[in-house]
Each structure stands twice: as structure tokens, then as C-alpha cells.
Amino acid sequence: MESLAKEFVLVLDFGSQYSQLIARRIREFGVYSEIRPFHTSVSQIRKLAPSGIVLSGGPSSVYNNDAPLISKELFDLNIPILGICYGLQMICHLLDGKVTKADQREYGHAVLNIIAPADPLFEHIKSPLRVWMSHGDRIESLPPKFSTIGRTTNSPFCVIKHKTRNIYGLQFHPEVAHTEQGEQILKNFAHRIAGCSSDWTPQSFIQSSISQIRTQVGKGKVICGLSGGVDSSVAAALVSHAIGEQLICVFVDNGLLRSGEAEQVRRVFKDTFQHNFRYVDAGKNFLSRLKGVTDPELKRKIIGDEFIKTFETIAHEITDVDFLVQGTLYPDVIESVSTKGPSAVIKSHHNVGGLPEKMNLKLIEPLRDLFKDEARRVGRELNLPDVIIERHPFPGPGLAVRIIGEITAERLALVRQADKIFIDELHSAGLYQTVWQAFTVLLPIQTVGVMGDERTYESVLALRAVTSEDAMTADWAKLPQEFLGKVANRIINEVRGINRVVYDISSKPPSTIEWE
């Protein structure tokens, strides 16, 4: 597959959970960046012709027998290279330096002192600066023709550079928010060293995507499973712009949506896609198959399988459907299937798990290389309404993964009503846009309460709100106590069946954003 841009920075993934963050940071200043696995061949990289290459961090040690390594031929391509953490250690290891296990693992902040302030990597960087370390190995000696251009107390070879070639290495992580001026360092590498211009924009993405979609589809028919969330909505709008009436959007009401969601989606998209919009009320089928099921992974698989059956039926009715559109994003891919590197699989998603094979349809994933904020910018450029673009992320399995335990109509009603109160109050208080995602979780726990001088024994509900930039990491939102008190009071008073409300103060990692 060719790159989406002529000038771009290639990130080779060595298993770091920050690989996606590196690409995202680079894209923020208008330079396209994409991720490929570390074992991408030198011939493939030569064909891709990136303007620069970043070697990501990773959990391995370069001196281990099974360590993921690149070919030394990569250094002969005359492409600027930046190694981060493990990437730095690999540069040293492959080019005849020495890497050993550190006496003590270094994790957290360190102070970097710049030795060569005139180097283009440090343009507009003020020294000293606080940087973020996370490593258990250290550089014992540099390879020939390398010099140190930045150091910390514990890392004398913290920033290194080849004396005649554009090969750099950083012991710290410039991509994380904990590193001061880290974005500027990446920007300097992309602009000053790799020579990239800032031409990666929503408009350029739309133009290239439309061209690719038209080439891929030809005169074929395309079906899109429209959920009404940001991802599928933007994907549908993009494909619609490319091929018009060849696209048929199908909205499946699985009975697991939020309050008023089905009506809202029908209203917005029936106008947008006119005669090519179909509504399927399949709630009873989903609920029937979920009866008695409590395992979260099994819930997801059942829901995914039911989607497959529903789409098979619709595709058969339409006839001659050739392609299926899915609103898959980078985080979906990384957290579901380790396709772009050795990152760990966390959980499955119905929208990336084998749907095309069972339906015998070719897959179109126009947003597969975008992060959520990029998808939103593309959606705005395509004139989708704010009511769709600004919605918080919603999982494919819907409220099924926000009810711990068995899914029943009664429990769905409880979490749906409580969730509406929470979201309405966030909007009223002007807090909705300050959090990445907010929702309620119904727990399989009942506790004693007292209401109207009567003893109650009812369910516990958890409120969850997080702040994040990309969903790869997240922190719990520090919502005002008065606000939380008002929400809890309304839920307990208005939702019969809930007598206790708690607030989730877990971050990701170690927790996930969703509970299941």
C-alpha cells in the first residue's frame, strides 16, 4: 500500500504503546506520519520513500537473542533517522556501540542539558528542559562517528548524533506530554531534518481518499453499517462524497443504544443520504441472543455475529453489493489486532473482527489511519452537523458493555435513563466538551438504602468521565464535587431501581476506559 502523502515520516513500531502517539504528534503540525511493523523490509521502505524514519521505543532489550531488530541496510538509505529510547539503543547496538542492563531502571522526569544548541534538532528549544524517561538499559559506549549533543545526570549519552549523517537518538520520550518542548523536537526532526512541509490537512486527506475510493470501488455497490457515532458517520460521508448513490447506508438499531439515539440518527442521516438510507429495527434479535450472557468478550462476539447476520440479510435484499464500509480508526486496530507491530491485544471490537470474510464483501476502511480528532476535523470539512461530530466515543457493542452482568430490557432502561441525566447535566454545566468520554455503568451489585422512610435494596451505578487526547491513555476527569453531587442526586431520585452512585477515579493504564 502506498503512503497517503508524498512527504511523510515513517514510524517503525517495536512494540511501544507510544508508537501511535508519535505518529499523532507529528501529524499535529501538518506532516503525515504512518506506522509500519519493525520487520518491514528495506526494499519496501525504499519503495515507500519516506522523508524520515522514527524508530519507536519498545519493551525489549537489544542484546537479547529474540530482540526485534532492523536491518543495518536501513542506515544506508540516506534517510534521516530518529531513534527513541529502544530505537536509540538499537542504533548503538547495530553500529558497534555497547548497550548494557542498567543498575537501576530509570522511570520519570530527568533534566536534559543541551550540549549542541545550534543543532537543527534543538531549534527553538530552551535548555535545560524536563524530559520523560522509561528504560531499563543504558548506553555504555557510543558507536564510531557518533557524538553526544545532550545529556542528563544519569544518561551521559541521552541525545546522540552521527557526525556526518542525519542519524539521531533520544533516550527520552519526546512524544509524551510529560516531556517539555517534546513536540518541538519532533517538529524539528520532521521539518528541519527530514525536510517535510505542512501539507497534511483534512482537505488533502479528503481529496486523496476520494480518489482511492473511486479507484477501489469502480462501479460497484457499497454498503455501510451506520451507527451514528463519529467514526461510521465520517466514513459514510466520505464514501458518499466519493461515489454518491452507489453507497447504501444501513442503520441497525440493536436495542443497545442511548436514549433517543435511534431517532436522532434516523433524522440526521435520512436527510443526508436520502433514498440510500435504510433503517433496521433488530433490537429484539440482539436482546434474545444476549439472554443469560455475562462474559464481556462473549457479549462482544455475539453482537458482532448478529451484525454479520443482519448485514448478510440486507446485502442479499439489495443484491450485487461488493463492498463494506467500516469506520475503523487507529486505536481500533491497535487494541484489537496486532497488525502494525507487536503491540499487545487488549480486547476485540466488532468493527474490525472478520466481518468481510463471512459476508464475502471487500472492505473499505477510509479512516483506518486516522485518530479520533483527525476524523472529527474531516467530518467538519464534510459539513456533518455538530450533534454528530462532537459526540463522545461510543463502543460498537453499545450499552451491552456498560451493563456488568446479564443484559435485560429492565437493566437497559436503568442505564439508559441514568446516562441521559449524566450527559444532559454535562451539557447544562458546559462540561461536555471538557471530557473525552462520559457514561454510566450499571453494576451487578445491590445495596441497602433508605428512601421515604422505607428500606430499599437496589442497584449501584458508576459514573465514568475521562480526559484524553487519543484514547490510548486517559485520566479520570476532575469534575466539580457539586456537579457530581447534583448528578447523583438526580439519578437516585429519578431512576427507580438505583439507590447508590459512585464515581470511577481510575486512569488508563492500568484500567481501560470502558469497564468491559
XYZ file of C-alpha atoms in Angstrom:
516
model
C 0.000 0.000 0.000
C 1.299 3.425 -0.945
C 1.586 6.264 1.525
C -1.181 8.869 1.666
C 1.349 11.695 1.221
C 4.478 12.248 -0.852
C 6.361 13.708 2.114
C 5.905 11.734 5.306
C 7.602 10.336 8.376
C 7.570 6.570 8.775
C 7.339 5.207 12.333
C 8.696 1.679 12.714
C 6.914 0.039 15.649
C 8.957 -2.074 18.055
C 6.075 -2.769 20.428
C 5.756 0.569 22.198
C 2.298 1.643 23.320
C 3.508 5.145 22.393
C 4.049 4.400 18.700
C 0.623 5.764 17.796
C 1.279 8.842 19.899
C 4.489 9.543 17.953
C 2.561 9.489 14.675
C -0.212 11.621 16.131
C 2.206 14.238 17.426
C 3.912 14.528 14.041
C 0.577 14.886 12.264
C -0.426 17.709 14.612
C 1.900 20.080 12.805
C 0.768 19.101 9.326
C 3.194 16.293 8.468
C 1.721 12.926 7.572
C 3.077 10.011 9.574
C 2.223 6.345 9.371
C 3.198 3.266 11.330
C 4.630 0.044 9.955
C 5.933 -3.014 11.831
C 9.639 -3.135 12.613
C 10.115 -6.096 10.258
C 9.091 -4.088 7.196
C 11.772 -4.927 4.642
C 14.344 -2.415 3.472
C 13.089 -2.875 -0.093
C 9.558 -1.973 0.999
C 10.820 1.089 2.851
C 12.838 2.125 -0.182
C 9.667 1.856 -2.281
C 7.651 3.887 0.255
C 10.394 6.549 0.121
C 9.697 8.241 3.466
C 11.259 11.632 4.137
C 12.289 10.497 7.612
C 12.123 7.417 9.834
C 11.408 7.188 13.564
C 12.409 4.032 15.413
C 9.953 3.694 18.287
C 10.549 2.567 21.822
C 9.715 -0.955 22.936
C 9.763 -3.378 25.869
C 12.690 -5.497 24.647
C 16.429 -5.292 25.280
C 18.535 -5.036 22.130
C 21.098 -7.588 23.342
C 18.543 -10.393 23.820
C 18.502 -13.174 21.242
C 14.853 -12.591 20.348
C 15.051 -8.783 20.292
C 13.224 -7.122 17.357
C 15.889 -5.515 15.175
C 16.057 -3.709 11.860
C 18.492 -4.488 9.071
C 21.691 -2.437 9.123
C 20.962 -1.681 5.464
C 18.372 0.828 6.676
C 21.180 3.186 7.654
C 22.486 3.140 4.071
C 19.277 4.537 2.548
C 20.392 8.092 3.322
C 17.037 8.788 5.000
C 17.100 10.821 8.245
C 16.552 8.560 11.267
C 15.447 9.352 14.829
C 15.647 6.550 17.403
C 13.573 6.939 20.571
C 14.536 5.001 23.736
C 14.759 1.402 22.413
C 15.336 2.952 18.978
C 18.385 4.814 20.306
C 19.755 1.658 21.935
C 19.263 -0.301 18.714
C 21.199 2.302 16.716
C 24.095 1.942 19.145
C 23.859 -1.863 19.210
C 23.808 -2.282 15.421
C 26.515 0.288 14.705
C 29.080 -1.178 17.136
C 28.347 0.753 20.295
C 27.619 -1.010 23.587
C 24.293 -1.343 25.413
C 24.048 -2.972 28.842
C 21.475 -3.513 31.537
C 21.266 -0.500 33.850
C 21.914 -0.956 37.554
C 18.613 0.775 38.213
C 15.660 1.315 35.885
C 15.067 4.995 35.129
C 11.435 6.000 35.037
C 10.038 9.517 35.334
C 11.364 13.027 34.886
C 15.001 13.942 34.262
C 16.651 17.240 33.375
C 18.236 17.407 29.918
C 21.126 19.757 29.286
C 21.726 20.561 25.631
C 25.383 20.487 24.591
C 24.920 21.489 20.927
C 22.223 24.197 20.902
C 22.943 25.064 17.259
C 21.953 21.598 16.053
C 18.724 21.721 13.966
C 17.122 19.163 16.294
C 17.193 21.790 19.061
C 15.968 24.804 17.113
C 13.695 26.948 19.359
C 14.424 24.633 22.326
C 15.383 26.224 25.646
C 17.878 24.346 27.834
C 17.633 22.815 30.365
C 14.294 21.036 29.957
C 12.434 18.305 31.806
C 12.112 15.079 29.837
C 10.376 11.773 30.484
C 12.443 8.601 30.888
C 11.271 4.985 30.775
C 14.105 2.496 30.286
C 15.992 -0.315 31.981
C 19.091 -0.377 29.747
C 21.855 2.163 29.257
C 24.392 3.153 26.605
C 27.844 2.084 27.784
C 29.760 3.431 24.770
C 28.843 5.217 21.546
C 29.368 3.758 18.081
C 32.158 5.218 15.940
C 31.428 8.653 14.405
C 28.683 9.454 16.944
C 28.795 12.304 19.431
C 26.710 13.383 22.403
C 24.620 16.532 21.923
C 22.522 16.281 25.107
C 22.886 14.625 28.498
C 21.206 14.147 31.869
C 22.759 13.247 35.191
C 22.002 9.534 34.795
C 22.230 9.369 30.988
C 25.508 10.830 29.679
C 24.521 9.748 26.143
C 20.928 10.981 26.330
C 20.884 12.584 22.861
C 23.335 11.399 20.209
C 24.023 12.224 16.570
C 26.126 10.823 13.759
C 28.854 13.310 12.869
C 28.227 13.297 9.110
C 24.757 11.747 8.613
C 21.280 12.614 9.864
C 21.021 9.785 12.376
C 19.826 10.845 15.824
C 18.933 9.032 19.034
C 16.991 10.122 22.130
C 16.963 8.214 25.414
C 13.756 10.005 26.499
C 10.248 10.111 25.003
C 9.527 13.421 23.219
C 6.039 12.278 22.237
C 4.559 12.230 25.754
C 3.104 15.315 27.415
C 5.494 14.872 30.367
C 8.434 15.986 28.179
C 8.776 19.755 27.905
C 9.133 21.021 24.331
C 8.923 17.433 23.090
C 6.568 18.361 20.279
C 9.066 20.983 19.076
C 11.819 18.358 18.977
C 9.677 16.109 16.773
C 8.701 19.114 14.684
C 12.353 19.996 14.165
C 13.104 16.455 13.051
C 10.205 16.397 10.592
C 10.673 19.921 9.199
C 14.331 20.850 9.616
C 15.992 17.433 9.283
C 13.574 15.334 7.180
C 12.522 18.361 5.097
C 8.761 17.777 5.258
C 6.279 20.567 4.589
C 2.977 21.023 6.438
C 0.659 19.790 3.697
C -1.166 17.078 5.682
C -4.606 18.660 6.128
C -8.215 17.424 6.274
C -8.684 18.795 2.756
C -5.697 16.882 1.370
C -6.835 13.701 3.132
C -10.331 14.020 1.682
C -9.017 14.571 -1.835
C -6.648 11.592 -1.746
C -9.250 9.347 -0.064
C -11.936 10.164 -2.621
C -9.538 9.278 -5.410
C -8.576 5.976 -3.742
C -12.203 5.039 -3.015
C -13.278 5.712 -6.591
C -10.407 3.612 -7.902
C -11.158 0.771 -5.499
C -14.941 0.724 -5.998
C -15.313 1.452 -9.686
C -18.993 0.905 -10.492
C -19.612 -1.453 -7.574
C -22.236 -1.095 -4.847
C -21.163 -0.302 -1.307
C -22.958 -0.927 1.983
C -22.128 0.935 5.172
C -23.118 -0.045 8.688
C -24.032 3.344 10.114
C -24.088 3.566 13.914
C -24.460 7.333 14.198
C -21.162 7.666 16.032
C -18.327 9.859 14.819
C -16.353 7.061 13.131
C -19.038 5.450 10.988
C -20.671 8.816 10.233
C -17.498 10.381 8.884
C -16.646 7.216 6.950
C -20.111 7.201 5.387
C -19.957 10.893 4.489
C -16.516 10.468 2.908
C -17.553 7.478 0.813
C -20.779 9.260 -0.143
C -18.779 12.206 -1.448
C -16.690 9.795 -3.495
C -19.341 7.572 -5.101
C -22.774 9.120 -4.399
C -25.721 6.794 -4.963
C -23.517 3.709 -5.161
C -23.467 3.856 -1.340
C -26.301 2.352 0.710
C -26.199 3.258 4.414
C -27.844 0.824 6.792
C -28.581 1.825 10.348
C -29.141 -1.167 12.609
C -30.940 -0.360 15.827
C -29.548 -3.131 18.017
C -31.589 -2.078 21.032
C -28.377 -1.207 22.857
C -28.262 2.495 22.002
C -28.506 5.534 24.258
C -31.724 7.410 24.931
C -33.169 8.988 21.777
C -30.175 7.913 19.705
C -32.017 5.884 17.092
C -34.441 8.714 16.356
C -31.623 11.257 16.124
C -29.569 9.172 13.708
C -32.571 8.495 11.504
C -33.404 12.211 11.403
C -29.871 13.357 10.534
C -28.899 10.712 8.007
C -32.190 10.200 6.249
C -31.849 13.814 5.115
C -28.144 13.457 4.323
C -28.307 10.211 2.339
C -31.964 10.474 1.277
C -33.077 7.341 -0.619
C -29.893 5.422 0.207
C -30.601 5.191 3.919
C -32.193 2.082 5.417
C -33.324 1.558 8.990
C -33.411 -1.917 10.557
C -35.040 -2.493 13.941
C -33.201 -5.576 15.206
C -33.294 -4.898 18.940
C -35.329 -7.976 19.813
C -32.911 -10.271 17.996
C -29.869 -8.867 19.800
C -31.537 -8.950 23.203
C -32.707 -12.517 22.677
C -29.199 -13.739 21.845
C -27.714 -11.909 24.843
C -30.109 -13.522 27.317
C -28.183 -15.083 30.198
C -24.768 -13.969 28.855
C -22.463 -12.280 31.381
C -18.951 -12.705 29.929
C -17.880 -9.391 28.304
C -15.885 -10.944 25.478
C -18.752 -13.288 24.634
C -21.123 -10.303 24.573
C -18.923 -8.591 22.012
C -18.687 -11.700 19.843
C -22.426 -12.329 19.945
C -23.145 -8.717 18.985
C -20.591 -8.838 16.188
C -22.055 -12.088 14.892
C -25.579 -10.657 14.962
C -24.372 -7.654 12.981
C -22.971 -10.057 10.418
C -26.292 -11.865 10.106
C -28.183 -8.599 9.834
C -25.884 -7.261 7.126
C -25.986 -10.554 5.240
C -29.757 -10.252 5.100
C -29.700 -6.628 3.993
C -26.957 -7.209 1.425
C -28.943 -10.108 -0.011
C -32.035 -7.904 -0.308
C -30.117 -5.121 -2.049
C -28.277 -7.565 -4.358
C -24.945 -7.094 -6.071
C -23.249 -5.450 -3.088
C -19.479 -5.610 -3.488
C -18.002 -3.592 -0.622
C -18.497 -2.932 3.072
C -17.551 0.390 4.720
C -16.326 0.424 8.310
C -15.305 3.408 10.427
C -12.206 1.739 11.818
C -9.681 4.100 13.439
C -6.071 3.574 14.507
C -6.966 2.810 18.163
C -9.480 0.168 16.986
C -6.768 -1.595 15.028
C -4.081 -1.381 17.698
C -6.330 -2.565 20.531
C -7.909 -5.368 18.526
C -5.377 -6.947 16.203
C -1.616 -6.574 16.273
C -1.310 -5.695 12.589
C 1.131 -2.808 12.608
C 3.604 -4.116 15.162
C 3.993 -6.401 18.168
C 1.724 -4.339 20.451
C -0.420 -6.381 22.812
C -4.023 -7.261 22.026
C -6.340 -5.866 24.701
C -9.882 -6.609 23.531
C -11.854 -7.344 20.402
C -14.107 -4.906 18.551
C -16.956 -5.984 16.330
C -15.920 -3.462 13.665
C -12.510 -4.978 12.946
C -13.118 -8.654 13.576
C -13.647 -10.657 10.393
C -16.899 -9.188 9.101
C -15.892 -9.073 5.408
C -14.771 -12.710 5.272
C -18.111 -14.008 6.498
C -20.070 -11.656 4.240
C -17.864 -12.177 1.212
C -17.511 -8.405 0.800
C -14.398 -6.361 0.155
C -13.563 -3.971 2.953
C -13.297 -0.182 2.731
C -11.822 1.470 5.823
C -11.225 5.092 4.797
C -10.391 6.267 8.338
C -8.142 3.375 9.306
C -5.073 5.599 9.546
C -6.772 8.467 11.416
C -7.063 9.282 15.083
C -10.381 10.408 16.541
C -9.577 14.125 16.499
C -8.487 13.877 12.848
C -11.714 12.082 11.941
C -13.669 14.894 13.577
C -11.800 17.517 11.541
C -12.532 15.571 8.358
C -16.207 15.352 9.356
C -16.421 19.107 9.843
C -14.842 19.625 6.432
C -17.573 17.352 5.023
C -20.256 19.526 6.734
C -21.551 16.904 9.141
C -23.578 18.519 11.966
C -22.009 19.187 15.372
C -24.544 16.900 17.028
C -22.723 14.020 15.323
C -19.150 15.341 15.208
C -18.956 16.358 18.872
C -20.397 13.165 20.312
C -18.315 11.257 22.782
C -16.973 7.882 21.589
C -19.497 5.066 21.893
C -18.484 1.383 21.772
C -19.720 -0.801 18.945
C -21.464 -3.205 21.366
C -23.243 -0.193 22.862
C -24.764 -0.355 26.327
C -24.086 -4.107 26.469
C -20.578 -3.351 27.720
C -21.860 -0.737 30.155
C -24.031 -3.235 31.977
C -21.903 -5.579 34.042
C -23.607 -8.949 34.039
C -26.710 -10.020 32.152
C -28.389 -7.711 29.635
C -32.140 -7.353 30.152
C -34.685 -4.806 28.955
C -35.133 -3.618 32.533
C -31.407 -3.099 33.132
C -31.048 -1.353 29.763
C -33.805 1.056 30.780
C -31.976 1.876 34.022
C -28.589 2.621 32.465
C -30.186 4.467 29.526
C -32.141 6.808 31.789
C -29.191 7.402 34.112
C -26.835 8.030 31.188
C -29.186 10.649 29.752
C -29.224 12.510 33.068
C -25.419 12.470 33.266
C -24.930 13.701 29.677
C -27.680 16.325 29.942
C -26.107 17.743 33.089
C -22.664 17.827 31.444
C -24.140 19.894 28.614
C -26.023 22.182 31.015
C -22.865 22.819 33.077
C -20.724 23.464 29.976
C -18.547 20.451 30.809
C -19.363 18.101 27.933
C -16.540 19.301 25.677
C -14.005 19.306 28.531
C -14.037 15.499 28.769
C -13.122 12.909 26.157
C -15.823 10.460 27.149
C -18.506 10.209 29.819
C -21.025 7.482 30.545
C -22.692 5.384 33.218
C -22.093 1.751 34.147
C -24.691 -0.442 35.832
C -23.104 -2.806 38.341
C -24.355 -6.288 39.324
C -24.493 -5.149 42.940
C -27.423 -4.233 45.124
C -27.072 -2.255 48.322
C -29.306 -1.160 51.158
C -30.736 2.342 51.095
C -33.464 4.363 52.730
C -35.950 6.342 50.638
C -39.073 7.896 52.119
C -38.511 6.143 55.435
C -38.567 2.815 53.626
C -35.716 0.372 53.267
C -34.579 -0.213 49.659
C -32.347 -2.858 48.130
C -31.441 -1.580 44.690
C -28.649 -1.335 42.118
C -25.368 0.589 42.175
C -24.468 2.849 39.258
C -20.969 4.105 38.412
C -20.247 7.399 36.675
C -17.219 7.387 34.361
C -15.654 10.503 32.791
C -12.137 10.688 31.363
C -9.816 13.187 29.726
C -7.641 12.002 26.856
C -6.086 13.004 23.545
C -6.247 9.731 21.654
C -7.827 7.067 23.918
C -4.501 5.236 24.137
C -4.029 6.762 27.585
C -6.610 8.545 29.737
C -7.050 10.139 33.145
C -10.214 10.418 35.191
C -11.895 13.787 34.813
C -11.700 16.058 37.856
C -15.363 17.095 37.692
C -16.578 19.521 40.399
C -17.909 17.862 43.532
C -21.061 19.985 43.414
C -21.713 18.799 39.882
C -21.225 15.129 40.768
C -23.497 15.563 43.758
C -26.241 17.046 41.589
C -25.965 14.210 39.043
C -26.024 11.518 41.742
C -28.999 13.157 43.434
C -30.983 13.325 40.208
C -30.237 9.704 39.282
C -31.185 8.333 42.692
C -34.379 10.399 42.793
C -35.483 9.900 39.182
C -34.311 6.412 38.218
C -36.305 3.850 40.142
C -34.058 0.864 40.800
C -30.836 2.749 41.612
C -30.112 3.845 45.169
C -26.356 4.402 45.098
C -24.000 6.260 42.708
C -20.176 6.027 42.711
C -17.515 7.820 40.631
C -14.716 5.929 38.865
C -11.310 7.550 39.516
C -9.170 5.029 37.608
C -6.753 6.054 34.847
C -5.748 4.190 31.680
C -3.459 2.385 32.158
C -3.866 0.323 34.289
C -7.643 0.394 33.736
C -9.388 0.652 30.373
C -11.835 3.467 29.639
C -14.800 1.130 29.245
C -15.446 -1.345 32.052
C -15.862 -4.351 29.762
